[in-house]
Structures are given as C-alpha cells and as structure tokens.
Coordinates of C-alpha atoms in Angstrom, one line a residue:
X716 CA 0.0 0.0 0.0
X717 CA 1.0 3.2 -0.7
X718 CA -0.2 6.6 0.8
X719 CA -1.0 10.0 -1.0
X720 CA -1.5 12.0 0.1
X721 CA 0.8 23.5 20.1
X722 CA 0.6 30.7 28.8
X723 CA 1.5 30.9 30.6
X724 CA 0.3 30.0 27.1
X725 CA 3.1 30.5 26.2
X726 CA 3.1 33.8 27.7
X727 CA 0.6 36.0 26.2
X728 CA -1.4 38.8 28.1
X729 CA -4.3 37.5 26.1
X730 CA -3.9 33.8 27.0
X731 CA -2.8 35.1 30.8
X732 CA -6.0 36.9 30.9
X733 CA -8.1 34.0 30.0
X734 CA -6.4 30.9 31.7
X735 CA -8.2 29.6 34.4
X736 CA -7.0 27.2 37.6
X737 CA -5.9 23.9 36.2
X738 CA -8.4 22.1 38.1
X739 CA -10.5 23.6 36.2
X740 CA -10.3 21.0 34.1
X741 CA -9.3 17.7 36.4
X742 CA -6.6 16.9 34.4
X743 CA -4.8 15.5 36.8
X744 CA -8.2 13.1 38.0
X745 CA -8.0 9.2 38.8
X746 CA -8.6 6.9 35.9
X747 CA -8.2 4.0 34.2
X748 CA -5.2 5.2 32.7
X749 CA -2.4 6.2 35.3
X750 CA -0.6 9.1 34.7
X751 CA 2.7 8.3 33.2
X752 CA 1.7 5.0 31.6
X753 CA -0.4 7.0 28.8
X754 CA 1.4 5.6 26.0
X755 CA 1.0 1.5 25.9
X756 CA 3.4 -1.5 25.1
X757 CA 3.2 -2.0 21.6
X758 CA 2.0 -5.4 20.3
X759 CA 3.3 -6.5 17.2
X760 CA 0.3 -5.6 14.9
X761 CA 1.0 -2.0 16.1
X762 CA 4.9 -2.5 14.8
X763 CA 3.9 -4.2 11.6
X764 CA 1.6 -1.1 10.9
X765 CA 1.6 0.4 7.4
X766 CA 2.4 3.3 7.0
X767 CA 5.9 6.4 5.9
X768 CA 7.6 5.2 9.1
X769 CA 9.7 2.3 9.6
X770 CA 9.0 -1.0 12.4
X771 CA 12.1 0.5 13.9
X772 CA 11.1 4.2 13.8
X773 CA 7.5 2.9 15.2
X774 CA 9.4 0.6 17.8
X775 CA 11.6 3.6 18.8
X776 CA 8.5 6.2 18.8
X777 CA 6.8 3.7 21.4
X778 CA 10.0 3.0 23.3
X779 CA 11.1 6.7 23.6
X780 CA 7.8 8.5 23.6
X781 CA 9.7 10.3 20.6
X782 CA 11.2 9.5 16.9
X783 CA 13.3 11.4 14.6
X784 CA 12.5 10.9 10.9
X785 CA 14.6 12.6 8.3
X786 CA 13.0 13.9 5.0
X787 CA 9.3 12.7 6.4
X788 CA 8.0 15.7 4.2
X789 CA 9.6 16.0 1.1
X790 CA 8.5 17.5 -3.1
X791 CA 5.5 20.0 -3.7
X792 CA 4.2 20.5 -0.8
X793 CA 7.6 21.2 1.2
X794 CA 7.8 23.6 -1.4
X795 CA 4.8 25.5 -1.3
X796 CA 5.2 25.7 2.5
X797 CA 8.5 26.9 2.3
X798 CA 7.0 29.8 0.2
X799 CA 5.1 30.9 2.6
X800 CA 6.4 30.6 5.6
X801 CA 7.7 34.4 6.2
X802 CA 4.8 35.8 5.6
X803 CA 2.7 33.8 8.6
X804 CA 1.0 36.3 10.8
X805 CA 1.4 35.9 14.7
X806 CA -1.6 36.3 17.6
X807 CA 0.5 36.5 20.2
X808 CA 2.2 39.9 19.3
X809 CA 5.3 40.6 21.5
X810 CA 5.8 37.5 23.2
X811 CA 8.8 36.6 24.7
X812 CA 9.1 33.4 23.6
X813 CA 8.6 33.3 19.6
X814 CA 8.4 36.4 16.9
X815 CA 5.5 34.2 15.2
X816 CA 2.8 32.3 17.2
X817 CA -0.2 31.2 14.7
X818 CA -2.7 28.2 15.1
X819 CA -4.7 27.4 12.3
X820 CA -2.3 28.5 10.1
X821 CA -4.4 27.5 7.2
X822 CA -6.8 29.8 7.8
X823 CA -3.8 32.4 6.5
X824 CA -2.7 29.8 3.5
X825 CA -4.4 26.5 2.6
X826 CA -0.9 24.3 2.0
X827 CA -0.8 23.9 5.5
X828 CA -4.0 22.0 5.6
X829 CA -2.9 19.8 3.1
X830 CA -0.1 19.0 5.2
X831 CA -2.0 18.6 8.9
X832 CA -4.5 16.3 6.6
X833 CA -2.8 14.6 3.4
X834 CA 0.5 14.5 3.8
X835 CA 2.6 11.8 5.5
X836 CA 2.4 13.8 8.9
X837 CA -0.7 12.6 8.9
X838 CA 0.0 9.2 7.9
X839 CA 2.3 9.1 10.5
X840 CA 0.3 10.2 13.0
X841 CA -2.6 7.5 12.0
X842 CA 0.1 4.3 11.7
X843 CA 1.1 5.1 15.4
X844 CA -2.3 5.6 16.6
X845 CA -4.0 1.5 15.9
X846 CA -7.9 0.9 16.5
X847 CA -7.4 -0.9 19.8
X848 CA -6.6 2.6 21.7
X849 CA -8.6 4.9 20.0
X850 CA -12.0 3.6 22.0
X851 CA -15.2 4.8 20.4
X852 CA -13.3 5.7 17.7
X853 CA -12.4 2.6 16.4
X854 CA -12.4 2.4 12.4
X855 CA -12.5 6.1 12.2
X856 CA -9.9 8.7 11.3
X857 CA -8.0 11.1 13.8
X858 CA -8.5 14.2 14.8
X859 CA -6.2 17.6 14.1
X860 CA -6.7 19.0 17.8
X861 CA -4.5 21.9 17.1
X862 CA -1.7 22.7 14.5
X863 CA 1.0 25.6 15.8
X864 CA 3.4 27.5 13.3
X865 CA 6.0 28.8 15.6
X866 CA 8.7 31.1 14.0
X867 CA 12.2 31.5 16.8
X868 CA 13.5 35.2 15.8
X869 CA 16.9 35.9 17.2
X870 CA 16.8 36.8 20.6
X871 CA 14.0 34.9 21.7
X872 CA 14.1 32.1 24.4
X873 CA 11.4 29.8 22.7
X874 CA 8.8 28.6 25.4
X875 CA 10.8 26.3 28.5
X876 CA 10.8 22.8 29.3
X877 CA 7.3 21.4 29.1
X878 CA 4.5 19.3 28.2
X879 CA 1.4 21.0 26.2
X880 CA -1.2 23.0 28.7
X881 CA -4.7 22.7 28.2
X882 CA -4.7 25.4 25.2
X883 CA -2.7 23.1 23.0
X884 CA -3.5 20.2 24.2
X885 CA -7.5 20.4 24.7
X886 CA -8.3 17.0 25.5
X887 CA -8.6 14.9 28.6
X888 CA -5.5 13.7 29.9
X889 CA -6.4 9.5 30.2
X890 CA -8.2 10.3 26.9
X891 CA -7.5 7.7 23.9
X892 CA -4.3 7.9 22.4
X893 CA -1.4 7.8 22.2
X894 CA -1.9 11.6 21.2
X895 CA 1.0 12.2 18.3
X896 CA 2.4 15.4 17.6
X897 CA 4.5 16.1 14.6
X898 CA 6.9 18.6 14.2
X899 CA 8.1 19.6 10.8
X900 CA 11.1 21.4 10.4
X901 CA 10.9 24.5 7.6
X902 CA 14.3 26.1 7.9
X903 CA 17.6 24.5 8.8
X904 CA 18.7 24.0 12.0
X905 CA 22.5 23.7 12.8
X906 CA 23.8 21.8 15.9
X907 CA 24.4 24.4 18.8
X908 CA 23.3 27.1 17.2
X909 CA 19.4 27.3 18.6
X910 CA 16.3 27.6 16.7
X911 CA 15.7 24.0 17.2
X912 CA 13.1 21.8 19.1
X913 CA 15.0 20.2 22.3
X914 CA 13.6 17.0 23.5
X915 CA 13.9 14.2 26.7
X916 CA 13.4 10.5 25.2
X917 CA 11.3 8.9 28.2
X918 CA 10.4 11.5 30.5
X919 CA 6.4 10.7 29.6
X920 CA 7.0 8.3 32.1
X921 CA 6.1 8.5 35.9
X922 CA 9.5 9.7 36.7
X923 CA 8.7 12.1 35.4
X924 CA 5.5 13.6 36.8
X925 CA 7.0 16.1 39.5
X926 CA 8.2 18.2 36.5
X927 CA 4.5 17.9 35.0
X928 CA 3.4 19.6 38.4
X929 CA 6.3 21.8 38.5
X930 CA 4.6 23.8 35.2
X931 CA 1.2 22.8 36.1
X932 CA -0.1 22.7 39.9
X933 CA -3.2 21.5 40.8
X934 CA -5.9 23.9 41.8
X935 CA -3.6 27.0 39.8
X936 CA -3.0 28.5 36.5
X937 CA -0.3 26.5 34.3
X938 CA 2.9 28.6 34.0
X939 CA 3.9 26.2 30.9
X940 CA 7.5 27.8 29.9
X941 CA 8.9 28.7 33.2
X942 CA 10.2 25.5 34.1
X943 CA 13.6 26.8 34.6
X944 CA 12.8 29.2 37.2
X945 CA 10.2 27.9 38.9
X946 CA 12.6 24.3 39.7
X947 CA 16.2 24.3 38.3
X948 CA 16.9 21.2 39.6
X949 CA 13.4 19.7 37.5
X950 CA 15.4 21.6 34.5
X951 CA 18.5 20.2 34.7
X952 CA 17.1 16.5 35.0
X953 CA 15.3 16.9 31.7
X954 CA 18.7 19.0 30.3
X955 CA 20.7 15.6 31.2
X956 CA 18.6 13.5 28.8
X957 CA 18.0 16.3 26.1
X958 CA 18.6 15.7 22.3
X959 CA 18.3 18.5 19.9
X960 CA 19.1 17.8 16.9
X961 CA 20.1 19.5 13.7
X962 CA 17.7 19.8 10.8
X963 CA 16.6 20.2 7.4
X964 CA 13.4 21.4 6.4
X965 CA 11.6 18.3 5.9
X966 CA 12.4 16.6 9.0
X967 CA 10.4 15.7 11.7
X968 CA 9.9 14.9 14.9
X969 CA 7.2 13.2 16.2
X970 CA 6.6 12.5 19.9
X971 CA 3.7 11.2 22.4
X972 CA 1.3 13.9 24.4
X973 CA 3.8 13.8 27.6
X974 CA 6.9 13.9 26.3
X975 CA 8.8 17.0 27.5
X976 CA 10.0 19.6 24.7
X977 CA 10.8 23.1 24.7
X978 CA 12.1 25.2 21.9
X979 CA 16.0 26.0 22.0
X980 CA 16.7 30.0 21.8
X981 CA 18.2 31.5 19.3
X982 CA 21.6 32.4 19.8
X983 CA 22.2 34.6 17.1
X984 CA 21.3 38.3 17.6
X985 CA 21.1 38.2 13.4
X986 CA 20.3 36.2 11.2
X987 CA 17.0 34.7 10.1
X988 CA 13.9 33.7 11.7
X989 CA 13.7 29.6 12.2
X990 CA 10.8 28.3 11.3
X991 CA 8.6 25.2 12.2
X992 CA 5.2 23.7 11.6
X993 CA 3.7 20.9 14.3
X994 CA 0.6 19.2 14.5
X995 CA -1.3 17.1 17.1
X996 CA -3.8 14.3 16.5
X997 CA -6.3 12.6 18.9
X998 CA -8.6 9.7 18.0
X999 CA -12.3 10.8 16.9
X1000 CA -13.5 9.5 20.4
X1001 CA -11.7 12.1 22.3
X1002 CA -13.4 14.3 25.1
X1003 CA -12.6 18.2 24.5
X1004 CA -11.5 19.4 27.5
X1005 CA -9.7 23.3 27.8
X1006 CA -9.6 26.3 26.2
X1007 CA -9.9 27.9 22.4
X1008 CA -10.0 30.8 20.8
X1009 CA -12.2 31.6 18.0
X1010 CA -11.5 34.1 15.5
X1011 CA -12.8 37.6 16.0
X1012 CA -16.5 38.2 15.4
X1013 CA -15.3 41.5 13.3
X1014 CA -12.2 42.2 11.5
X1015 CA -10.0 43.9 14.2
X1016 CA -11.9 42.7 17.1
X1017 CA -10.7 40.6 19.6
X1018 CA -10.7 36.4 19.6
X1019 CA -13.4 34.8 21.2
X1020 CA -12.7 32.5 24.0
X1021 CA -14.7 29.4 24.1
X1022 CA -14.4 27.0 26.9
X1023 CA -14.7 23.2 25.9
X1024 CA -16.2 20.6 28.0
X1025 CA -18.2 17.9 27.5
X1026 CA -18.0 17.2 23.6
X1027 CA -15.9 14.6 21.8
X1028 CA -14.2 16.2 18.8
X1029 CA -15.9 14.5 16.6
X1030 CA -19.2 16.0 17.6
X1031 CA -17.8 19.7 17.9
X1032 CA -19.6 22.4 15.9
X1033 CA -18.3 25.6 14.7
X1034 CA -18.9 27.1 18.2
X1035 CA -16.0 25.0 19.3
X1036 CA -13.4 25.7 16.6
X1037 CA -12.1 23.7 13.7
X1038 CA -11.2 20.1 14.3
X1039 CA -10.8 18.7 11.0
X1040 CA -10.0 15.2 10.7
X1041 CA -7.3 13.3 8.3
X1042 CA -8.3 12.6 4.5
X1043 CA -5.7 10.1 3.3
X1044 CA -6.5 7.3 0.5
X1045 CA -4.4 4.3 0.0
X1046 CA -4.0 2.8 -3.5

C-alpha cells in the first residue's frame, strides 16, 4: 500500500487573561489510565503497521515516547510551505518566547492543511495511533486537535521545558491515544546554534511527573514555559537526557502527548527567523476538554474565547473551533 496524500500560554497577556485554575479541568483526575503510563506497550500488529515510518522508527517512537524521521515531508508540498512561511501572521504579538505564534495557520494559507491532513504527517500520526486505543473511535480517522506555526527570531528564548497545557493540548488527559504530535522542520537547523526543538526520550513516564506539576499545579493556573525558574533542579534533570538535533526542512519529529519539549533559543542576535510547523492528533472518540480561541467576530476585534467541556471532537460544531479530521487514501 501506498499513501498520498501547540501561557503561561506560552506567555501572552491575552492567553494570561483567560487561563483559568488547572483544576478547572481535572486533568490530573483518577482513571483507568495512570498518569505516566499514557502511551501502551506495543504489540506486534502496532509495529507491523503500514504506513511512511519504519518498524524500527514505530518501535523507537513507542520505546522513547519520541522518533526522529529525516526527509518525512519532502516535493511540492515542502515547497509550497517553504514559500510561505515568512509571511505567517502571529496572535501573540510581542511575546517573549517566539516572533511568530499562529494556530490554524491555514486559515492564512491553505498548504498547510494539506499537510495537517494529506500528507505523510498525517500518515504518521494514523500508523502510530492503531484501532485498539482509540475507543469509540475505532475504524475512524484522527482528529487535528490543534496545529501551531511557531517562528524562533533571534533573541527569543522559545517557550521552556514542558508538556502541552490545556490550550494546546484540549483534551482529557487519560483520553484515547497515544496523542501524536508532529513537528516539521521548515528552515535549517544547525547543531548548537538554537532555533531547534529540544527533547527528553522517556520523560512521559512516571518519573517524570514532578516536573508535570512543577509547570502545572493542581488547583492554579499552568505557567507552561517557566520550568527553569520555577525548579532548576526539574530543568537540569530533563537538560541531562536532552537531544536537539540538527535539521533540514523536511524533518520531523514526532513524539507522544507527555513527552517533554521546549524550543531552543536562538543564539544569534542576526540572522533569520527559524521556522517550524507541528501538529497534534487525537482519535475521533476524544473528550474536549480546555480552552480555544475563535477568530474575532469583526475584522480587528478581539478572539473569542470558548471554553470546551463535555463534547468529543468529533461531535464539535463551529462554536467550538475547527477540528478537521485526516483525508488520506491508500492505493
């Protein structure tokens, strides 16, 4: 067979503004999936999965909680996002942690939904997610929860050590999975010289779960990029295990929900922008669970901030947002 085919949040006044206490939410609620054992033991059906990435790239993506795959987006429609990808606006204006924040991207230029949808991101993202964890939805496609362009101008920090808060990441934390997120770079990245996506093989495992209270504790507002100030010693534990490697545009990296990440600053006071496109996929069964924000009712006007709770993606309506779900054939 052959297939065709992410506040603080991170630190925004808007997003500041808006974020409510974490509980909220109950991420961190009993259920039948502990935290830190979100991600199951493959079988070997879920290796021998069709699909762009190799059994050894699937075994290492379930081993690891993240693989690296060179050249995963390659041709056309590298091309035509490479085109565009200076001239991506930003809704988080002034931030500290990227010059260019933008979800839904495609809302801007449409190539990007062709790669959250029909390209081998999403093919990916579907070989590593089999029917036997995606619960009620079983036999259907997944889910684009939310896609992120992030752009790291010189100067800026990129957003700390974390896992994704409940803006990014809307869904119920024991919620079917895995959860995949794909990141695809879109301009070189050289080794040590920032711009890159840092990341900790195995630290979505339980111990690893002080550092997800260090960004998120319960009962309070998450404070998702401070990582380093608010527990060096939680920092320097995932620093010890970090890989970040260099790029091309075209390579990706794909890891679990709960795999820590955090963007690597740019060291270069000149230079260009570094660019990167990621998105994350959920199951059709999923239950929404967080925060979105809808595009202004007027041109000009402020987004709309919807609260979601108590909907599966599947069944979410325009009052929710966009949740479009993956379109791939096989021939």
């Amino acid at each position: 067979a052959t297939w065709h085919g992410r506040c603080r949040l991170p630190v925004d006044d808007m997003c500041r503004a808006a974020t409510p206490p974490l509980d909220k939410f109950a991420v961190a609620s009993a259920s039948s999936l502990a935290a830190g054992h979100e991600l199951h033991a493959p079988s070997e059906a879920d290796l021998a999965r069709e699909g762009p990435l190799s059994r050894e790239q699937v075994a290492e993506f379930y081993e690891s909680g993240v693989v690296l795959v060179r050249g995963l987006l390659q041709g056309d429609l590298l091309d035509r996002v490479l085109a565009v990808r200076r001239s991506v606006g930003t809704m988080m204006p002034n931030a500290e942690t990227y010059g260019t924040v933008k979800t839904e991207a495609w809302r801007e230029h449409a190539c990007f939904l062709d790669v959250a949808l029909r390209s081998p991101l999403a093919a990916a993202a579907e070989q590593l997610t089999p029917d036997e964890v995606r619960g009620a939805g079983r036999g259907k496609p997944l889910h684009v929860l939310r896609d992120g362009f992030f752009s790291l101008s010189p100067g800026k920090r990129g957003c700390g050590w974390h896992v994704d808060d409940f803006f990014f990441w809307p869904t119920k934390r024991d919620g079917p999975g895995p959860g995949v997120n794909v990141w695809v770079a879109l301009d070189a990245v050289d080794a040590g010289a920032g711009g890159g996506l840092a990341y900790a093989p195995g630290s979505h495992r339980p111990d690893f779960l002080p550092q997800r209270a260090v960004i998120a504790p319960p009962g309070e507002a998450p404070q998702t990029c401070e990582m380093q100030s608010l527990s060096p010693d939680s920092h320097a534990a995932l620093e010890a295990i970090k890989e970040c490697p260099a790029l091309q545009p075209g390579d990706a990296i794909i890891h679990t929900r709960f795999i820590f990440h955090r963007g690597d600053p740019h060291t270069s006071e000149g230079g260009t922008p570094v660019a990167r496109y990621s998105v994350r996929y959920v199951p059709a069964s999923s239950q929404l669970e967080g925060i979105n924000f809808l595009p202004p009712e007027e041109p000009g006007g402020p987004p709309r901030r919807v609260t979601l709770s108590g909907v599966t993606i599947d069944g979410a309506g325009p009052e929710h947002g966009h949740f479009p779900s993956t379109e791939l054939r096989e021939t």
